[in-house]
XYZ file of C-alpha atoms in Angstrom:
167
model
C -6.093 23.481 18.880
C -3.184 22.362 16.718
C -4.166 20.776 13.387
C -1.066 19.188 11.872
C -2.759 16.975 9.300
C -2.154 13.292 8.654
C 1.129 13.242 6.747
C 2.765 10.229 8.413
C 2.288 6.812 6.777
C 1.370 3.748 8.779
C 3.981 1.012 8.666
C 3.221 -2.515 7.456
C 5.065 -4.114 10.363
C 6.611 -6.862 8.236
C 10.143 -8.040 7.532
C 11.937 -6.191 4.744
C 10.163 -2.890 5.218
C 13.534 -1.137 5.515
C 14.810 -2.286 2.108
C 15.695 0.158 -0.646
C 12.688 0.202 -2.975
C 10.077 0.518 -0.213
C 8.642 4.028 -0.333
C 5.570 4.998 1.638
C 2.767 6.423 -0.461
C 2.622 9.836 1.206
C 6.399 10.307 0.810
C 6.216 9.047 -2.771
C 3.392 11.387 -3.766
C 5.008 14.340 -1.979
C 8.361 13.743 -3.694
C 6.714 13.469 -7.113
C 4.693 16.647 -6.543
C 7.829 18.499 -5.426
C 9.514 17.515 -8.700
C 12.059 15.194 -7.109
C 13.413 12.293 -9.136
C 11.781 9.062 -7.978
C 13.031 5.772 -9.412
C 10.738 2.783 -8.995
C 11.736 0.267 -11.627
C 9.404 -1.672 -13.899
C 7.371 -3.768 -11.423
C 5.592 -1.956 -8.599
C 3.088 -3.127 -5.999
C 0.943 -0.787 -3.954
C -0.369 -2.213 -0.678
C -3.767 -0.814 0.310
C -7.208 -0.068 -1.025
C -7.864 3.602 -0.361
C -7.640 6.712 -2.484
C -3.965 7.217 -1.621
C -3.204 3.701 -2.902
C -4.996 4.422 -6.176
C -3.235 7.797 -6.534
C 0.132 6.161 -5.914
C -0.577 3.418 -8.463
C -1.629 5.851 -11.163
C 1.392 8.036 -10.458
C 3.765 5.048 -10.612
C 2.342 4.101 -13.996
C 2.774 7.652 -15.290
C 6.390 7.639 -14.092
C 7.094 4.707 -16.412
C 6.523 1.549 -14.363
C 5.565 -1.245 -16.771
C 3.470 -3.312 -14.351
C 1.632 -1.748 -11.431
C -0.526 -3.815 -9.098
C -2.705 -2.800 -6.172
C -2.879 -5.512 -3.518
C -5.802 -5.253 -1.117
C -6.593 -7.622 1.741
C -10.361 -7.436 1.335
C -12.664 -7.648 -1.692
C -13.554 -4.831 -4.082
C -16.833 -4.327 -2.184
C -14.919 -3.400 0.997
C -12.365 -1.227 -0.787
C -12.576 2.346 0.574
C -11.271 4.098 -2.584
C -13.771 5.990 -4.691
C -15.114 3.481 -7.225
C -14.701 5.925 -10.133
C -11.003 6.364 -9.252
C -10.459 2.592 -9.008
C -12.200 2.057 -12.352
C -10.079 4.765 -13.983
C -6.941 3.091 -12.604
C -8.059 -0.256 -13.961
C -8.782 1.320 -17.355
C -5.224 2.720 -17.364
C -3.853 -0.805 -16.969
C -3.350 -1.099 -13.238
C -3.952 -4.630 -11.984
C -5.983 -5.216 -8.821
C -5.439 -8.282 -6.671
C -8.077 -8.649 -3.996
C -7.993 -10.834 -0.887
C -4.184 -10.639 -0.766
C -1.972 -9.448 2.096
C 1.802 -8.979 2.296
C 3.774 -11.254 4.635
C 7.380 -10.271 3.930
C 9.341 -8.042 1.565
C 12.237 -9.945 0.050
C 15.462 -8.430 -1.170
C 19.049 -8.887 -2.254
C 21.921 -6.520 -1.483
C 19.542 -4.247 0.435
C 17.140 -3.815 -2.514
C 13.567 -5.072 -2.976
C 13.303 -8.095 -5.281
C 9.947 -9.634 -4.363
C 6.963 -9.635 -2.053
C 5.750 -12.737 -0.258
C 1.960 -12.642 0.063
C -0.848 -14.746 1.448
C -4.382 -15.106 0.146
C -7.181 -14.010 2.459
C -10.810 -14.922 3.029
C -13.430 -12.746 4.645
C -14.790 -13.506 8.095
C -17.249 -11.679 10.310
C -17.384 -7.861 10.306
C -14.787 -6.086 12.448
C -15.012 -2.737 14.278
C -14.937 -0.893 10.931
C -18.092 -2.722 9.825
C -16.221 -4.458 7.005
C -15.654 -8.199 6.965
C -12.385 -9.127 8.679
C -9.691 -10.579 6.384
C -8.377 -13.955 7.564
C -5.232 -15.580 6.095
C -5.782 -18.800 4.139
C -3.248 -21.354 5.392
C -0.879 -22.688 2.738
C -1.823 -20.045 0.156
C 1.466 -18.129 0.165
C 2.899 -16.924 -3.121
C 5.629 -14.540 -4.282
C 5.505 -11.591 -6.680
C 8.762 -10.366 -8.234
C 9.027 -6.588 -7.809
C 11.309 -3.600 -8.021
C 9.374 -1.394 -5.582
C 6.725 -1.658 -2.875
C 4.554 1.330 -1.978
C 2.622 0.846 1.284
C -0.573 2.919 1.401
C -2.435 1.441 4.352
C -3.287 4.567 6.295
C -2.142 7.902 7.592
C -1.587 9.404 11.023
C -0.681 12.840 12.346
C 3.009 13.522 12.905
C 3.003 15.053 16.370
C 6.791 14.984 16.771
C 6.769 18.805 16.581
C 4.967 19.014 19.933
C 7.081 19.531 23.033
C 7.267 16.752 25.634
C 4.388 16.761 28.082
C 1.734 18.108 25.715
C -1.368 15.995 26.160
C -3.055 14.865 22.932
């Protein structure tokens, strides 16, 4: 058995994900913990609703970001983060926007400037048992930002395995 851990961030799969100012939560938290200099700017959005998203938001605030928002595509009731952690983040000044999903990361000169989002509504439960988020047509809006931190899930990085190893 090889246990490599889940240190690879899931991608959003949206336009603009390659812009300067997009830093995946696991990379962000690792860099901060290793003492590397991480520059985010004043306005930061974290995409996701789990514990990693909350950790990233609280860390961004402590690094000096003036406005930190967590955007989550479901409601607070479906949010997987520990409720005590989310409440502590809120008490620190982190804004939560529920029923919101990113559509496109906007930028100028290769740098993040904004995030285009769409409002969501909840449909029937999906395979996770939580109600499926469904985009609300015509509800798009834009948030001006300096950095986007995706925190939508983790996966194992199995690139260290030689070709032909069955997983």
